């Protein structure tokens, strides 16, 4: 009698595994050794399906995007990845760093393997903390935490920095001496090639007056555990209020979005990007018909369709809605409501898009013997 494991390899690979979402792929690979090998080969040598990951009601969801400009763009949920309630999540090469809803702990998670690593704080995490996940030149993964603290001399609010090394299972403070730029404590970072990029403000002190100017970014290098120089973004704000957000294109490019109060949206993409060198190309500049909410902290670019999708909050009659704005190089503009935005805090708004090109990873999360880092499997 033929069993499921006796099916022809070509049939399994081309007609079954290639069509499965990531959540099902995780279960299928346990069916038999052959199927497990085929799943691994698809990640290493094939073209695994890219996934859109989004936050919805404290959980991470797989989403399907139809951006056909000939009809109406649509966004629908395929599945929910897990049952853990989280308030924020950060992506780095197949791993997710999740902040629990109550900000009590962190968890590093590989959705494909189900492996997780729970991270306890040194003392406690705060709601407005910012995190990023990266790795050094030896592929040791680390977590950067940015938090508010009171300066002991000036009594001013300043940023504190500490780093967690997954291989050693320990936190340590970073001594970041900086007087000419600052990162907003709740700004969203972008991980690229193991390093993390932040939008930043330039600080100029004139006597007792401190002035800040937006339109810059900095890179944190997880190998040296240091920030690089403050660098200007490709376009500087011309006047008035503006909004800036960073994203990534595929796994090797950085993108930046500008929004001006005159309804101008401008997006640029890097040609080259490293801690030491960066160059940009303009992707689009468009005067749209209505102001996209300035709290647009996530976007993605579809290079094939020549469109960008910007996510923001839109105020309805009785609530806020998560909304995706599809913007084309040819002047195309269309807004799609994803759903109601629950428990919205405008100042600490968590953008819905986690990753626009998530690829499953076979990376193993390193275990530790320390008590503040535990490895388990979520099925």
Short mmCIF file of C-alpha atoms in Angstrom, two decimals:
data_model
loop_
_atom_site.label_atom_id
_atom_site.label_comp_id
_atom_site.label_asym_id
_atom_site.label_seq_id
_atom_site.Cartn_x
_atom_site.Cartn_y
_atom_site.Cartn_z
CA UNK A 1 0.00 0.00 0.00
CA UNK A 2 1.42 3.39 -1.03
CA UNK A 3 1.89 5.96 1.72
CA UNK A 4 2.23 9.72 1.42
CA UNK A 5 6.01 9.36 1.67
CA UNK A 6 6.00 7.12 -1.43
CA UNK A 7 4.74 9.90 -3.72
CA UNK A 8 7.12 10.84 -6.59
CA UNK A 9 9.69 13.45 -5.58
CA UNK A 10 8.83 15.72 -8.54
CA UNK A 11 5.15 15.69 -7.57
CA UNK A 12 5.90 16.50 -3.93
CA UNK A 13 8.36 19.28 -4.78
CA UNK A 14 6.50 20.97 -7.67
CA UNK A 15 2.86 20.45 -6.73
CA UNK A 16 2.83 20.30 -2.92
CA UNK A 17 5.78 21.97 -1.22
CA UNK A 18 6.00 24.84 -3.72
CA UNK A 19 2.37 25.80 -3.00
CA UNK A 20 2.42 25.60 0.78
CA UNK A 21 2.51 28.63 3.09
CA UNK A 22 5.32 28.79 5.62
CA UNK A 23 3.12 27.74 8.56
CA UNK A 24 2.20 24.47 6.80
CA UNK A 25 5.74 23.90 5.53
CA UNK A 26 6.94 23.70 9.12
CA UNK A 27 4.62 20.73 9.79
CA UNK A 28 5.14 19.02 6.43
CA UNK A 29 8.90 18.66 6.92
CA UNK A 30 8.25 16.31 9.86
CA UNK A 31 6.29 13.89 7.61
CA UNK A 32 9.37 11.90 6.60
CA UNK A 33 13.10 12.34 5.92
CA UNK A 34 12.54 12.79 2.18
CA UNK A 35 10.03 15.61 2.64
CA UNK A 36 12.27 17.27 5.22
CA UNK A 37 15.18 17.16 2.73
CA UNK A 38 13.00 18.62 -0.04
CA UNK A 39 11.93 21.49 2.23
CA UNK A 40 15.56 22.26 3.09
CA UNK A 41 16.65 22.04 -0.55
CA UNK A 42 13.93 24.50 -1.54
CA UNK A 43 15.34 27.05 0.92
CA UNK A 44 18.99 26.47 -0.01
CA UNK A 45 18.78 25.98 -3.78
CA UNK A 46 15.26 26.80 -4.97
CA UNK A 47 13.09 29.89 -4.96
CA UNK A 48 11.15 29.77 -1.70
CA UNK A 49 8.00 31.82 -1.58
CA UNK A 50 8.44 35.29 -0.11
CA UNK A 51 5.95 36.28 2.58
CA UNK A 52 4.50 39.55 3.80
CA UNK A 53 4.44 39.68 7.59
CA UNK A 54 2.12 42.15 9.32
CA UNK A 55 0.97 42.94 12.85
CA UNK A 56 -2.75 42.58 13.53
CA UNK A 57 -4.35 42.64 17.00
CA UNK A 58 -1.10 41.85 18.84
CA UNK A 59 -0.20 38.93 16.55
CA UNK A 60 1.93 38.34 13.45
CA UNK A 61 0.03 37.39 10.30
CA UNK A 62 0.95 36.17 6.84
CA UNK A 63 -0.65 38.46 4.27
CA UNK A 64 -1.36 38.22 0.55
CA UNK A 65 -1.00 41.40 -1.53
CA UNK A 66 -2.57 41.88 -4.98
CA UNK A 67 -1.18 45.11 -6.37
CA UNK A 68 -2.59 44.85 -9.89
CA UNK A 69 -3.17 48.42 -11.02
CA UNK A 70 -5.71 47.31 -13.63
CA UNK A 71 -8.24 46.43 -10.93
CA UNK A 72 -8.64 47.22 -7.25
CA UNK A 73 -5.59 46.42 -5.09
CA UNK A 74 -6.39 44.02 -2.26
CA UNK A 75 -4.75 42.84 0.94
CA UNK A 76 -5.97 39.74 2.76
CA UNK A 77 -4.82 37.64 5.66
CA UNK A 78 -3.60 34.10 4.91
CA UNK A 79 -2.85 32.84 8.42
CA UNK A 80 -1.72 33.77 11.93
CA UNK A 81 1.79 32.60 12.75
CA UNK A 82 1.45 32.03 16.50
CA UNK A 83 -0.63 32.68 19.60
CA UNK A 84 1.86 34.87 21.47
CA UNK A 85 0.60 38.42 21.99
CA UNK A 86 3.28 40.95 21.12
CA UNK A 87 3.48 44.73 20.90
CA UNK A 88 6.32 45.06 18.39
CA UNK A 89 8.51 42.91 16.16
CA UNK A 90 11.78 43.36 14.24
CA UNK A 91 13.13 41.24 11.38
CA UNK A 92 16.68 40.14 10.55
CA UNK A 93 17.43 37.54 7.84
CA UNK A 94 14.71 35.03 8.71
CA UNK A 95 14.64 35.62 12.48
CA UNK A 96 12.07 37.75 14.30
CA UNK A 97 12.69 39.68 17.51
CA UNK A 98 9.35 40.04 19.30
CA UNK A 99 8.48 42.30 22.24
CA UNK A 100 5.77 40.81 24.43
CA UNK A 101 2.57 42.81 24.82
CA UNK A 102 3.35 43.68 28.45
CA UNK A 103 7.01 44.50 27.58
CA UNK A 104 8.18 41.98 30.20
CA UNK A 105 10.37 39.87 27.91
CA UNK A 106 11.72 39.48 24.40
CA UNK A 107 11.69 36.39 22.23
CA UNK A 108 13.89 35.63 19.21
CA UNK A 109 11.92 33.32 16.92
CA UNK A 110 12.48 31.37 13.71
CA UNK A 111 8.94 30.92 12.29
CA UNK A 112 10.09 28.16 9.91
CA UNK A 113 11.70 25.88 12.50
CA UNK A 114 9.52 27.00 15.41
CA UNK A 115 12.64 27.50 17.54
CA UNK A 116 12.60 30.39 20.00
CA UNK A 117 14.90 32.00 22.53
CA UNK A 118 13.37 33.90 25.46
CA UNK A 119 15.29 36.95 26.67
CA UNK A 120 14.89 38.38 30.17
CA UNK A 121 15.79 42.03 30.91
CA UNK A 122 18.68 43.04 33.12
CA UNK A 123 16.18 44.98 35.27
CA UNK A 124 13.05 45.75 33.26
CA UNK A 125 12.01 46.84 29.78
CA UNK A 126 9.97 49.99 29.18
CA UNK A 127 7.08 50.58 26.80
CA UNK A 128 8.99 53.17 24.75
CA UNK A 129 12.18 51.09 24.39
CA UNK A 130 13.44 50.53 20.86
CA UNK A 131 15.12 47.28 19.81
CA UNK A 132 16.97 45.89 16.82
CA UNK A 133 18.39 42.49 15.89
CA UNK A 134 21.65 42.00 13.98
CA UNK A 135 24.81 39.94 13.83
CA UNK A 136 28.57 40.42 13.76
CA UNK A 137 31.18 39.18 11.26
CA UNK A 138 31.20 35.76 12.99
CA UNK A 139 27.39 35.47 12.61
CA UNK A 140 26.83 35.90 16.35
CA UNK A 141 23.37 37.44 16.77
CA UNK A 142 22.95 40.39 19.11
CA UNK A 143 20.12 42.64 20.30
CA UNK A 144 20.50 46.40 20.65
CA UNK A 145 18.21 48.13 23.16
CA UNK A 146 17.74 51.92 23.18
CA UNK A 147 15.99 53.44 26.19
CA UNK A 148 15.30 56.75 27.93
CA UNK A 149 17.18 57.64 31.09
CA UNK A 150 17.83 60.74 33.19
CA UNK A 151 21.31 62.24 32.93
CA UNK A 152 22.80 62.36 36.48
CA UNK A 153 24.32 65.84 35.96
CA UNK A 154 21.98 67.74 33.65
CA UNK A 155 18.75 65.91 34.68
CA UNK A 156 17.81 65.87 30.97
CA UNK A 157 16.26 62.91 29.22
CA UNK A 158 19.01 61.14 27.27
CA UNK A 159 19.26 57.84 25.43
CA UNK A 160 20.88 54.82 27.02
CA UNK A 161 22.20 51.82 25.08
CA UNK A 162 22.76 48.19 25.99
CA UNK A 163 23.44 45.08 23.95
CA UNK A 164 22.56 41.41 24.44
CA UNK A 165 24.72 38.67 22.93
CA UNK A 166 22.80 35.46 22.23
CA UNK A 167 25.95 33.32 22.35
CA UNK A 168 26.92 34.43 25.87
CA UNK A 169 23.40 35.08 27.16
CA UNK A 170 24.34 38.37 28.82
CA UNK A 171 23.55 42.09 28.65
CA UNK A 172 26.13 44.86 28.78
CA UNK A 173 25.92 48.65 28.68
CA UNK A 174 27.34 50.52 25.69
CA UNK A 175 29.16 53.78 26.30
CA UNK A 176 27.93 55.91 23.40
CA UNK A 177 29.50 59.36 23.59
CA UNK A 178 27.60 61.60 21.24
CA UNK A 179 26.63 65.27 21.32
CA UNK A 180 25.79 66.08 17.71
CA UNK A 181 22.96 63.68 16.84
CA UNK A 182 20.16 61.69 18.46
CA UNK A 183 17.78 58.85 17.64
CA UNK A 184 14.16 59.17 18.69
CA UNK A 185 13.48 56.56 21.35
CA UNK A 186 10.47 55.07 19.54
CA UNK A 187 11.83 55.20 15.98
CA UNK A 188 11.67 52.02 13.91
CA UNK A 189 14.99 50.58 12.73
CA UNK A 190 15.83 48.59 9.59
CA UNK A 191 18.16 45.57 9.60
CA UNK A 192 20.31 45.06 6.50
CA UNK A 193 23.25 42.68 6.07
CA UNK A 194 23.53 42.25 9.83
CA UNK A 195 23.70 45.97 10.63
CA UNK A 196 20.88 48.28 11.71
CA UNK A 197 19.96 51.69 10.32
CA UNK A 198 18.08 54.47 12.14
CA UNK A 199 16.74 57.85 11.09
CA UNK A 200 18.35 60.53 13.25
CA UNK A 201 18.36 64.23 14.04
CA UNK A 202 21.37 66.51 13.88
CA UNK A 203 21.89 68.47 17.11
CA UNK A 204 23.41 71.95 17.16
CA UNK A 205 24.04 73.75 20.45
CA UNK A 206 24.17 77.55 20.40
CA UNK A 207 24.78 78.83 23.92
CA UNK A 208 21.87 77.57 26.01
CA UNK A 209 19.78 76.79 22.93
CA UNK A 210 19.65 73.30 21.43
CA UNK A 211 18.35 72.95 17.87
CA UNK A 212 17.53 69.71 16.07
CA UNK A 213 17.31 69.08 12.31
CA UNK A 214 15.86 65.96 10.69
CA UNK A 215 16.86 64.29 7.45
CA UNK A 216 19.79 62.12 8.60
CA UNK A 217 20.53 58.49 9.41
CA UNK A 218 23.11 56.43 11.30
CA UNK A 219 24.24 52.81 11.10
CA UNK A 220 24.92 50.56 14.09
CA UNK A 221 27.64 48.00 13.34
CA UNK A 222 27.14 44.83 15.41
CA UNK A 223 30.76 43.76 14.82
CA UNK A 224 32.37 46.87 16.30
CA UNK A 225 29.33 47.55 18.53
CA UNK A 226 29.57 51.20 17.54
CA UNK A 227 27.52 53.74 15.60
CA UNK A 228 28.93 55.02 12.34
CA UNK A 229 29.02 58.69 11.30
CA UNK A 230 25.87 60.75 10.91
CA UNK A 231 24.96 60.78 7.21
CA UNK A 232 22.47 62.93 5.29
CA UNK A 233 19.55 61.25 3.58
CA UNK A 234 19.31 61.85 -0.20
CA UNK A 235 16.87 64.77 0.11
CA UNK A 236 16.69 67.34 2.87
CA UNK A 237 13.29 68.73 3.97
CA UNK A 238 12.65 72.03 2.22
CA UNK A 239 10.21 73.54 4.68
CA UNK A 240 7.66 72.89 7.39
CA UNK A 241 6.60 69.61 8.90
CA UNK A 242 7.73 66.37 7.31
CA UNK A 243 7.85 62.64 7.96
CA UNK A 244 10.64 60.18 7.19
CA UNK A 245 10.57 56.41 7.25
CA UNK A 246 13.15 53.74 6.39
CA UNK A 247 12.55 50.33 4.86
CA UNK A 248 14.47 47.71 2.91
CA UNK A 249 14.18 46.45 -0.66
CA UNK A 250 14.87 42.74 -0.99
CA UNK A 251 17.74 41.82 1.34
CA UNK A 252 20.38 44.28 0.14
CA UNK A 253 18.95 47.77 -0.37
CA UNK A 254 17.70 50.55 1.87
CA UNK A 255 14.70 52.73 0.97
CA UNK A 256 13.64 56.07 2.45
CA UNK A 257 10.28 57.82 2.22
CA UNK A 258 9.72 61.58 2.64
CA UNK A 259 6.30 63.13 3.15
CA UNK A 260 5.84 66.91 3.05
CA UNK A 261 2.80 68.88 4.13
CA UNK A 262 2.37 70.06 0.53
CA UNK A 263 1.25 66.47 -0.33
CA UNK A 264 4.58 65.52 -1.94
CA UNK A 265 5.80 61.95 -1.48
CA UNK A 266 9.40 61.15 -2.42
CA UNK A 267 11.07 57.71 -2.24
CA UNK A 268 14.74 56.89 -2.87
CA UNK A 269 16.58 53.54 -2.92
CA UNK A 270 20.28 52.84 -2.32
CA UNK A 271 22.62 51.72 -5.10
CA UNK A 272 25.36 50.91 -2.58
CA UNK A 273 25.02 50.52 1.17
CA UNK A 274 27.55 49.67 3.88
CA UNK A 275 28.60 51.21 7.19
CA UNK A 276 31.12 53.35 5.26
CA UNK A 277 29.64 53.97 1.78
CA UNK A 278 26.14 54.86 0.56
CA UNK A 279 24.67 56.17 -2.71
CA UNK A 280 21.02 56.70 -3.69
CA UNK A 281 18.69 56.64 -6.72
CA UNK A 282 15.29 58.31 -6.76
CA UNK A 283 12.47 55.76 -7.14
CA UNK A 284 9.57 58.21 -7.42
CA UNK A 285 8.40 61.70 -6.54
CA UNK A 286 4.69 62.38 -6.66
CA UNK A 287 2.24 65.07 -5.64
CA UNK A 288 -0.66 63.04 -4.30
CA UNK A 289 -4.24 64.24 -3.98
CA UNK A 290 -4.52 63.94 -0.22
CA UNK A 291 -2.16 64.01 2.74
CA UNK A 292 -1.06 60.56 3.84
CA UNK A 293 -1.03 60.44 7.64
CA UNK A 294 2.47 61.50 8.81
CA UNK A 295 2.70 58.49 11.12
CA UNK A 296 3.60 56.33 8.12
CA UNK A 297 6.37 54.26 9.65
CA UNK A 298 6.50 51.41 7.17
CA UNK A 299 6.53 50.90 3.42
CA UNK A 300 7.64 48.42 0.81
CA UNK A 301 8.57 48.67 -2.85
CA UNK A 302 7.51 46.31 -5.63
CA UNK A 303 10.21 46.91 -8.26
CA UNK A 304 8.52 44.69 -10.85
CA UNK A 305 5.21 46.60 -10.72
CA UNK A 306 7.00 49.92 -10.10
CA UNK A 307 4.86 50.79 -7.09
CA UNK A 308 5.44 51.60 -3.43
CA UNK A 309 2.99 50.76 -0.65
CA UNK A 310 2.91 53.13 2.33
CA UNK A 311 1.15 52.09 5.55
CA UNK A 312 -0.46 54.64 7.86
CA UNK A 313 -3.34 55.32 10.23
CA UNK A 314 -6.46 56.94 8.80
CA UNK A 315 -9.14 58.45 11.02
CA UNK A 316 -12.66 57.22 10.31
CA UNK A 317 -15.93 58.40 11.87
CA UNK A 318 -15.43 56.44 15.09
CA UNK A 319 -11.99 54.81 14.95
CA UNK A 320 -8.62 54.61 13.23
CA UNK A 321 -8.03 52.26 10.30
CA UNK A 322 -4.81 50.61 9.15
CA UNK A 323 -4.54 51.80 5.57
CA UNK A 324 -2.22 50.93 2.69
CA UNK A 325 -1.58 53.60 0.04
CA UNK A 326 -0.40 52.20 -3.31
CA UNK A 327 1.73 54.80 -5.16
CA UNK A 328 3.02 54.25 -8.70
CA UNK A 329 5.87 55.83 -10.63
CA UNK A 330 3.34 56.77 -13.32
CA UNK A 331 1.22 58.86 -10.92
CA UNK A 332 -1.05 56.01 -9.81
CA UNK A 333 -2.50 56.43 -6.29
CA UNK A 334 -4.98 54.16 -4.51
CA UNK A 335 -5.79 53.60 -0.81
CA UNK A 336 -6.88 50.25 0.64
CA UNK A 337 -8.24 49.84 4.17
CA UNK A 338 -6.76 46.79 5.86
CA UNK A 339 -8.92 46.88 8.98
CA UNK A 340 -9.62 48.70 12.21
CA UNK A 341 -6.55 49.70 14.23
CA UNK A 342 -7.07 48.57 17.82
CA UNK A 343 -5.60 50.11 20.98
CA UNK A 344 -4.00 52.99 19.09
CA UNK A 345 -1.54 55.26 20.84
CA UNK A 346 -0.54 57.82 18.19
CA UNK A 347 2.82 58.73 19.75
CA UNK A 348 3.79 55.07 20.09
CA UNK A 349 2.08 53.79 16.98
CA UNK A 350 3.48 50.45 15.82
CA UNK A 351 3.48 50.29 12.04
CA UNK A 352 1.68 47.17 10.74
CA UNK A 353 4.24 45.99 8.18
CA UNK A 354 6.97 43.82 9.70
CA UNK A 355 8.64 42.52 6.55
CA UNK A 356 7.74 42.66 2.85
CA UNK A 357 10.09 39.92 1.66
CA UNK A 358 10.38 37.36 4.45
CA UNK A 359 12.19 34.18 3.40
CA UNK A 360 12.23 31.02 5.57
CA UNK A 361 15.58 30.35 7.21
CA UNK A 362 17.28 27.18 8.47
CA UNK A 363 19.33 29.22 10.93
CA UNK A 364 19.58 27.67 14.38
CA UNK A 365 19.22 30.01 17.35
CA UNK A 366 22.20 29.42 19.61
CA UNK A 367 21.45 28.01 23.05
CA UNK A 368 22.94 29.27 26.29
CA UNK A 369 23.53 27.84 29.74
CA UNK A 370 22.50 31.06 31.46
CA UNK A 371 19.08 31.32 33.09
CA UNK A 372 18.02 34.48 31.22
CA UNK A 373 17.84 32.77 27.84
CA UNK A 374 15.79 29.61 27.20
CA UNK A 375 15.29 27.74 23.93
CA UNK A 376 12.00 26.01 23.15
CA UNK A 377 10.08 24.93 20.04
CA UNK A 378 6.69 26.38 19.05
CA UNK A 379 4.65 24.12 16.77
#
